[in-house]
PDB file of C-alpha atoms in Angstrom:
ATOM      1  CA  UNK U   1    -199.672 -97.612 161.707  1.00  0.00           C
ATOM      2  CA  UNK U   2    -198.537-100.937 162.956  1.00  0.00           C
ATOM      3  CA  UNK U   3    -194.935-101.182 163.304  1.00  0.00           C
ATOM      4  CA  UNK U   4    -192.814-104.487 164.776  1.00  0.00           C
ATOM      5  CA  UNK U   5    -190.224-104.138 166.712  1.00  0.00           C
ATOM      6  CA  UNK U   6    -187.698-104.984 164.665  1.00  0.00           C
ATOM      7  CA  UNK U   7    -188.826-102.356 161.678  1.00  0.00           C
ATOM      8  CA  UNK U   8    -188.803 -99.910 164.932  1.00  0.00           C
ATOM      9  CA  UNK U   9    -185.100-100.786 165.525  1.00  0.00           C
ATOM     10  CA  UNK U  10    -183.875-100.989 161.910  1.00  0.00           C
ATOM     11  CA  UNK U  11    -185.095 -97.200 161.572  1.00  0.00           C
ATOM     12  CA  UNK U  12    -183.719 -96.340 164.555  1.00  0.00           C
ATOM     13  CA  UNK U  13    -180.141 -98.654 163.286  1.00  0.00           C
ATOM     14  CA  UNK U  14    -180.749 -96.496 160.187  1.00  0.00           C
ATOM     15  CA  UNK U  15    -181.070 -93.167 161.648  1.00  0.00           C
ATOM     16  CA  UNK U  16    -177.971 -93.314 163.671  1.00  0.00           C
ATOM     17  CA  UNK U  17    -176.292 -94.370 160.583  1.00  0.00           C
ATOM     18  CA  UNK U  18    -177.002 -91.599 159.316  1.00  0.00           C
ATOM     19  CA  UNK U  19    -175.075 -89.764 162.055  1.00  0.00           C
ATOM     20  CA  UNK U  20    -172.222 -91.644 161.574  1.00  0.00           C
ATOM     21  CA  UNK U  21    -172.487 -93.817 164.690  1.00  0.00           C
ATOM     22  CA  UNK U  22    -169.797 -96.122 165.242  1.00  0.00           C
ATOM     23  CA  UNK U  23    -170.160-100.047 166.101  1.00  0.00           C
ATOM     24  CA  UNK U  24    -173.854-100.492 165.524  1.00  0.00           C
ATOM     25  CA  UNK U  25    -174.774-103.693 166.834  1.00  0.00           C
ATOM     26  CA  UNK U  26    -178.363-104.910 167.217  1.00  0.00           C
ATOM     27  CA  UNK U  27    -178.986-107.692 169.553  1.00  0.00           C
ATOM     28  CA  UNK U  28    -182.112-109.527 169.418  1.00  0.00           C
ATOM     29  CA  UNK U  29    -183.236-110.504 173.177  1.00  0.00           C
ATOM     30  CA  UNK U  30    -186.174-111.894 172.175  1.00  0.00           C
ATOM     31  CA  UNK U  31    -185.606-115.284 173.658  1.00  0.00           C
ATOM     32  CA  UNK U  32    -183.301-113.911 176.744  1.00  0.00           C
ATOM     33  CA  UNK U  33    -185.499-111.131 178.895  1.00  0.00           C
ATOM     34  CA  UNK U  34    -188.617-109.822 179.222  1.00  0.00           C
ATOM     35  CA  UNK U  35    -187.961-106.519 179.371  1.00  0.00           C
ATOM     36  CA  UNK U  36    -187.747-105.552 175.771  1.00  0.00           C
ATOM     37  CA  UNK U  37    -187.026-107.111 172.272  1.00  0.00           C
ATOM     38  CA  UNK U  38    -184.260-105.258 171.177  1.00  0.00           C
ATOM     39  CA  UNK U  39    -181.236-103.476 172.376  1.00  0.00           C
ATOM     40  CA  UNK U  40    -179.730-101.466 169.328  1.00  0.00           C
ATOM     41  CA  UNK U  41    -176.030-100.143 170.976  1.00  0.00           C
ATOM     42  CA  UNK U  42    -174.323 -97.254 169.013  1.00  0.00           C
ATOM     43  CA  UNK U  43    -171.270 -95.355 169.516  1.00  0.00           C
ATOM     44  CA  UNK U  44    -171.106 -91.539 169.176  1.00  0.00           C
ATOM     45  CA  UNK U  45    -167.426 -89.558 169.300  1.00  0.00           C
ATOM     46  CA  UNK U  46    -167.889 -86.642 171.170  1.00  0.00           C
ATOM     47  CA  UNK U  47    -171.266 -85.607 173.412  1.00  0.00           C
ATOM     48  CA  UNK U  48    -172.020 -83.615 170.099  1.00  0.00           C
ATOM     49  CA  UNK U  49    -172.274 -86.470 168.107  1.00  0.00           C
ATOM     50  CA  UNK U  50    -174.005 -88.398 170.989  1.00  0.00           C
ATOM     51  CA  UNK U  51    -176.577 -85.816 171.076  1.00  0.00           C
ATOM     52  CA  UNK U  52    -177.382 -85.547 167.177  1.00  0.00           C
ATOM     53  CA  UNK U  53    -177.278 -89.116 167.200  1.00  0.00           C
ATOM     54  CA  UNK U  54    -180.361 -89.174 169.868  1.00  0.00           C
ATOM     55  CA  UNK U  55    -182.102 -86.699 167.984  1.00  0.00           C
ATOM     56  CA  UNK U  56    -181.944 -88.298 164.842  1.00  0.00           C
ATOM     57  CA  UNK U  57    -182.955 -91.570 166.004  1.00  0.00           C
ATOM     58  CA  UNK U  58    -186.315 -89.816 167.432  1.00  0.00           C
ATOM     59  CA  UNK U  59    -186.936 -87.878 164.742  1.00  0.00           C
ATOM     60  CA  UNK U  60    -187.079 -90.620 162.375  1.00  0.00           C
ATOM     61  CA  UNK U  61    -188.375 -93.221 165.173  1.00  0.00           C
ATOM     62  CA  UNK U  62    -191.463 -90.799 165.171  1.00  0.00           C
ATOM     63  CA  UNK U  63    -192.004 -90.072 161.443  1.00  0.00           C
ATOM     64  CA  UNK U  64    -191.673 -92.914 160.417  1.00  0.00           C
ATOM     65  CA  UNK U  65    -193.114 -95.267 163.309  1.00  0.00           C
ATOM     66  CA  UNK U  66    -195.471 -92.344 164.936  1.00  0.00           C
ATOM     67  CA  UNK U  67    -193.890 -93.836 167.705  1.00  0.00           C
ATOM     68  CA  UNK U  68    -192.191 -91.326 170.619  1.00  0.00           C
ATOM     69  CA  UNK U  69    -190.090 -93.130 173.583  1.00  0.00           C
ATOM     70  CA  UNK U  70    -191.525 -93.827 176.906  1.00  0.00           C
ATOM     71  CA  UNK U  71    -188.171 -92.351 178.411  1.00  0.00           C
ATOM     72  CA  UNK U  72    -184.921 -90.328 177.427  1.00  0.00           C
ATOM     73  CA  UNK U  73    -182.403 -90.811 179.958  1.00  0.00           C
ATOM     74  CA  UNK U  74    -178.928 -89.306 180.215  1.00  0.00           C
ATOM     75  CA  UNK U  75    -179.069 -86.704 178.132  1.00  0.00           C
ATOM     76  CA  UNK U  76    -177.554 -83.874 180.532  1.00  0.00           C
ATOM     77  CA  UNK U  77    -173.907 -85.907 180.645  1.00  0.00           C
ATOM     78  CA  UNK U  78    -174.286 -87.497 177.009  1.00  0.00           C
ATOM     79  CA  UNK U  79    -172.086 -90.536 177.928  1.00  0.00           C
ATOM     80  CA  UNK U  80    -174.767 -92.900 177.370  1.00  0.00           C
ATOM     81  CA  UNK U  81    -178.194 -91.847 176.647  1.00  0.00           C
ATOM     82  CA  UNK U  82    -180.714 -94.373 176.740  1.00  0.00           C
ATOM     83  CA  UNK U  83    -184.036 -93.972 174.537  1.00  0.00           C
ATOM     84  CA  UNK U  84    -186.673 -96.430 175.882  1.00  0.00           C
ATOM     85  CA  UNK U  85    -189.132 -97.406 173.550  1.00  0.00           C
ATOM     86  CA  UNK U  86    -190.665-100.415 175.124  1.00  0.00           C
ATOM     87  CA  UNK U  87    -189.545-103.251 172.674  1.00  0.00           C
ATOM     88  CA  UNK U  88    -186.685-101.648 172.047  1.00  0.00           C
ATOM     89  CA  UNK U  89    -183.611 -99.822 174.058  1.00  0.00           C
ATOM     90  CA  UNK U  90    -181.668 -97.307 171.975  1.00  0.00           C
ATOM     91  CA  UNK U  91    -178.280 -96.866 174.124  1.00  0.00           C
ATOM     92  CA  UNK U  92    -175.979 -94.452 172.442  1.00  0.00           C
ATOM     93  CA  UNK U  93    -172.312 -94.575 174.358  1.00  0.00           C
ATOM     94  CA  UNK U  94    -169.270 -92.220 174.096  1.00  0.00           C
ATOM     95  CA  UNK U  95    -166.861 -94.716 173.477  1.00  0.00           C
ATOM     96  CA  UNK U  96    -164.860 -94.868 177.069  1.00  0.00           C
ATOM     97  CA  UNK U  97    -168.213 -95.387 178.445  1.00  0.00           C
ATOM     98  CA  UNK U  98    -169.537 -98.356 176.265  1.00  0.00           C
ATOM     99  CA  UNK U  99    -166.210 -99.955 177.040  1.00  0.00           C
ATOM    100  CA  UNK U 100    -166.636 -99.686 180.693  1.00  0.00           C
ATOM    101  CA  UNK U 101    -170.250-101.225 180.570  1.00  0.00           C
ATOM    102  CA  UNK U 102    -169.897-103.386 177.626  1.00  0.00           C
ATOM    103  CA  UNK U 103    -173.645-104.667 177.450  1.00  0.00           C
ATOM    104  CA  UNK U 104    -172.437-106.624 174.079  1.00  0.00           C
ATOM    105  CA  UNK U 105    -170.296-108.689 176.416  1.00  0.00           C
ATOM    106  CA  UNK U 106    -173.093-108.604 178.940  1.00  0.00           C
ATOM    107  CA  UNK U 107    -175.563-110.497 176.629  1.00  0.00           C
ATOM    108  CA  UNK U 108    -173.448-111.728 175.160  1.00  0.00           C
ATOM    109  CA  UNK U 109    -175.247-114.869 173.699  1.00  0.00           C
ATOM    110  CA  UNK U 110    -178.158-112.809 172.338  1.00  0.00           C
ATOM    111  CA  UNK U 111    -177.988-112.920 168.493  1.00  0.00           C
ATOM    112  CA  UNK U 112    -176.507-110.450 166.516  1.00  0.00           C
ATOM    113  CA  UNK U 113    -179.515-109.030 164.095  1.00  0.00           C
ATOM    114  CA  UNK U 114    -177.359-108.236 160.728  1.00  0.00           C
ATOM    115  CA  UNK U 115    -178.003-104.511 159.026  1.00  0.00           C
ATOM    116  CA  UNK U 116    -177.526-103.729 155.867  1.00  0.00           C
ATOM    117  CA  UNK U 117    -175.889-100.585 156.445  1.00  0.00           C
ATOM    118  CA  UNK U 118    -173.425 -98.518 154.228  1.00  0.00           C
ATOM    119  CA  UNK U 119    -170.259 -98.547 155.870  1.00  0.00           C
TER     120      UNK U 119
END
């Protein structure tokens, strides 16, 4: 199964949906870096909600990609864990933390990819 990037980070946009993430943004960085594609930047209450949020996004990443990421980091403070994928970053904040680091600000001239989410 061939899978694009983007379809990779709309499931993964999806799946944290799902959780109720707050402020999912997906910023295409495409023409900025070289490092990935995609940065999809979610906001989870509490480091319960963080956590559920990262599982969800791998379980559904994996069934229904087949993909699994090349790292999970963070998960022992859950204030931002990061799930690498290659072409795309998943970075799932606790909201104090994603306002310290602000990556949207950051790159902030890399386009906003619109979802067609529920809320």
């Amino acid at each position: 199964m061939t899978v694009t990037p983007l379809e990779l980070a709309k499931v993964a946009a999806y799946a944290a949906d799902d959780k109720k993430a707050a402020d999912i943004v997906l910023l295409d960085l495409t023409s900025k870096t070289d490092v990935c594609d995609y940065f999809l930047i979610c906001t989870g209450a509490n480091p319960r909600q963080v956590d559920a949020i990262v599982d969800e996004v791998r379980e559904k990443v994996s069934a229904n990609c087949g993909l699994s990421p090349l790292s999970c980091e963070g998960r022992e403070g859950l204030s931002w864990v990061l799930v690498d994928y290659g072409s795309v970053v998943v970075h799932v904040f606790k909201p104090e933390t994603r306002d310290f680091y602000r990556l949207e600000a950051l790159w902030g001239d890399a386009p906003r990819v619109e979802l067609d989410l529920e809320r």
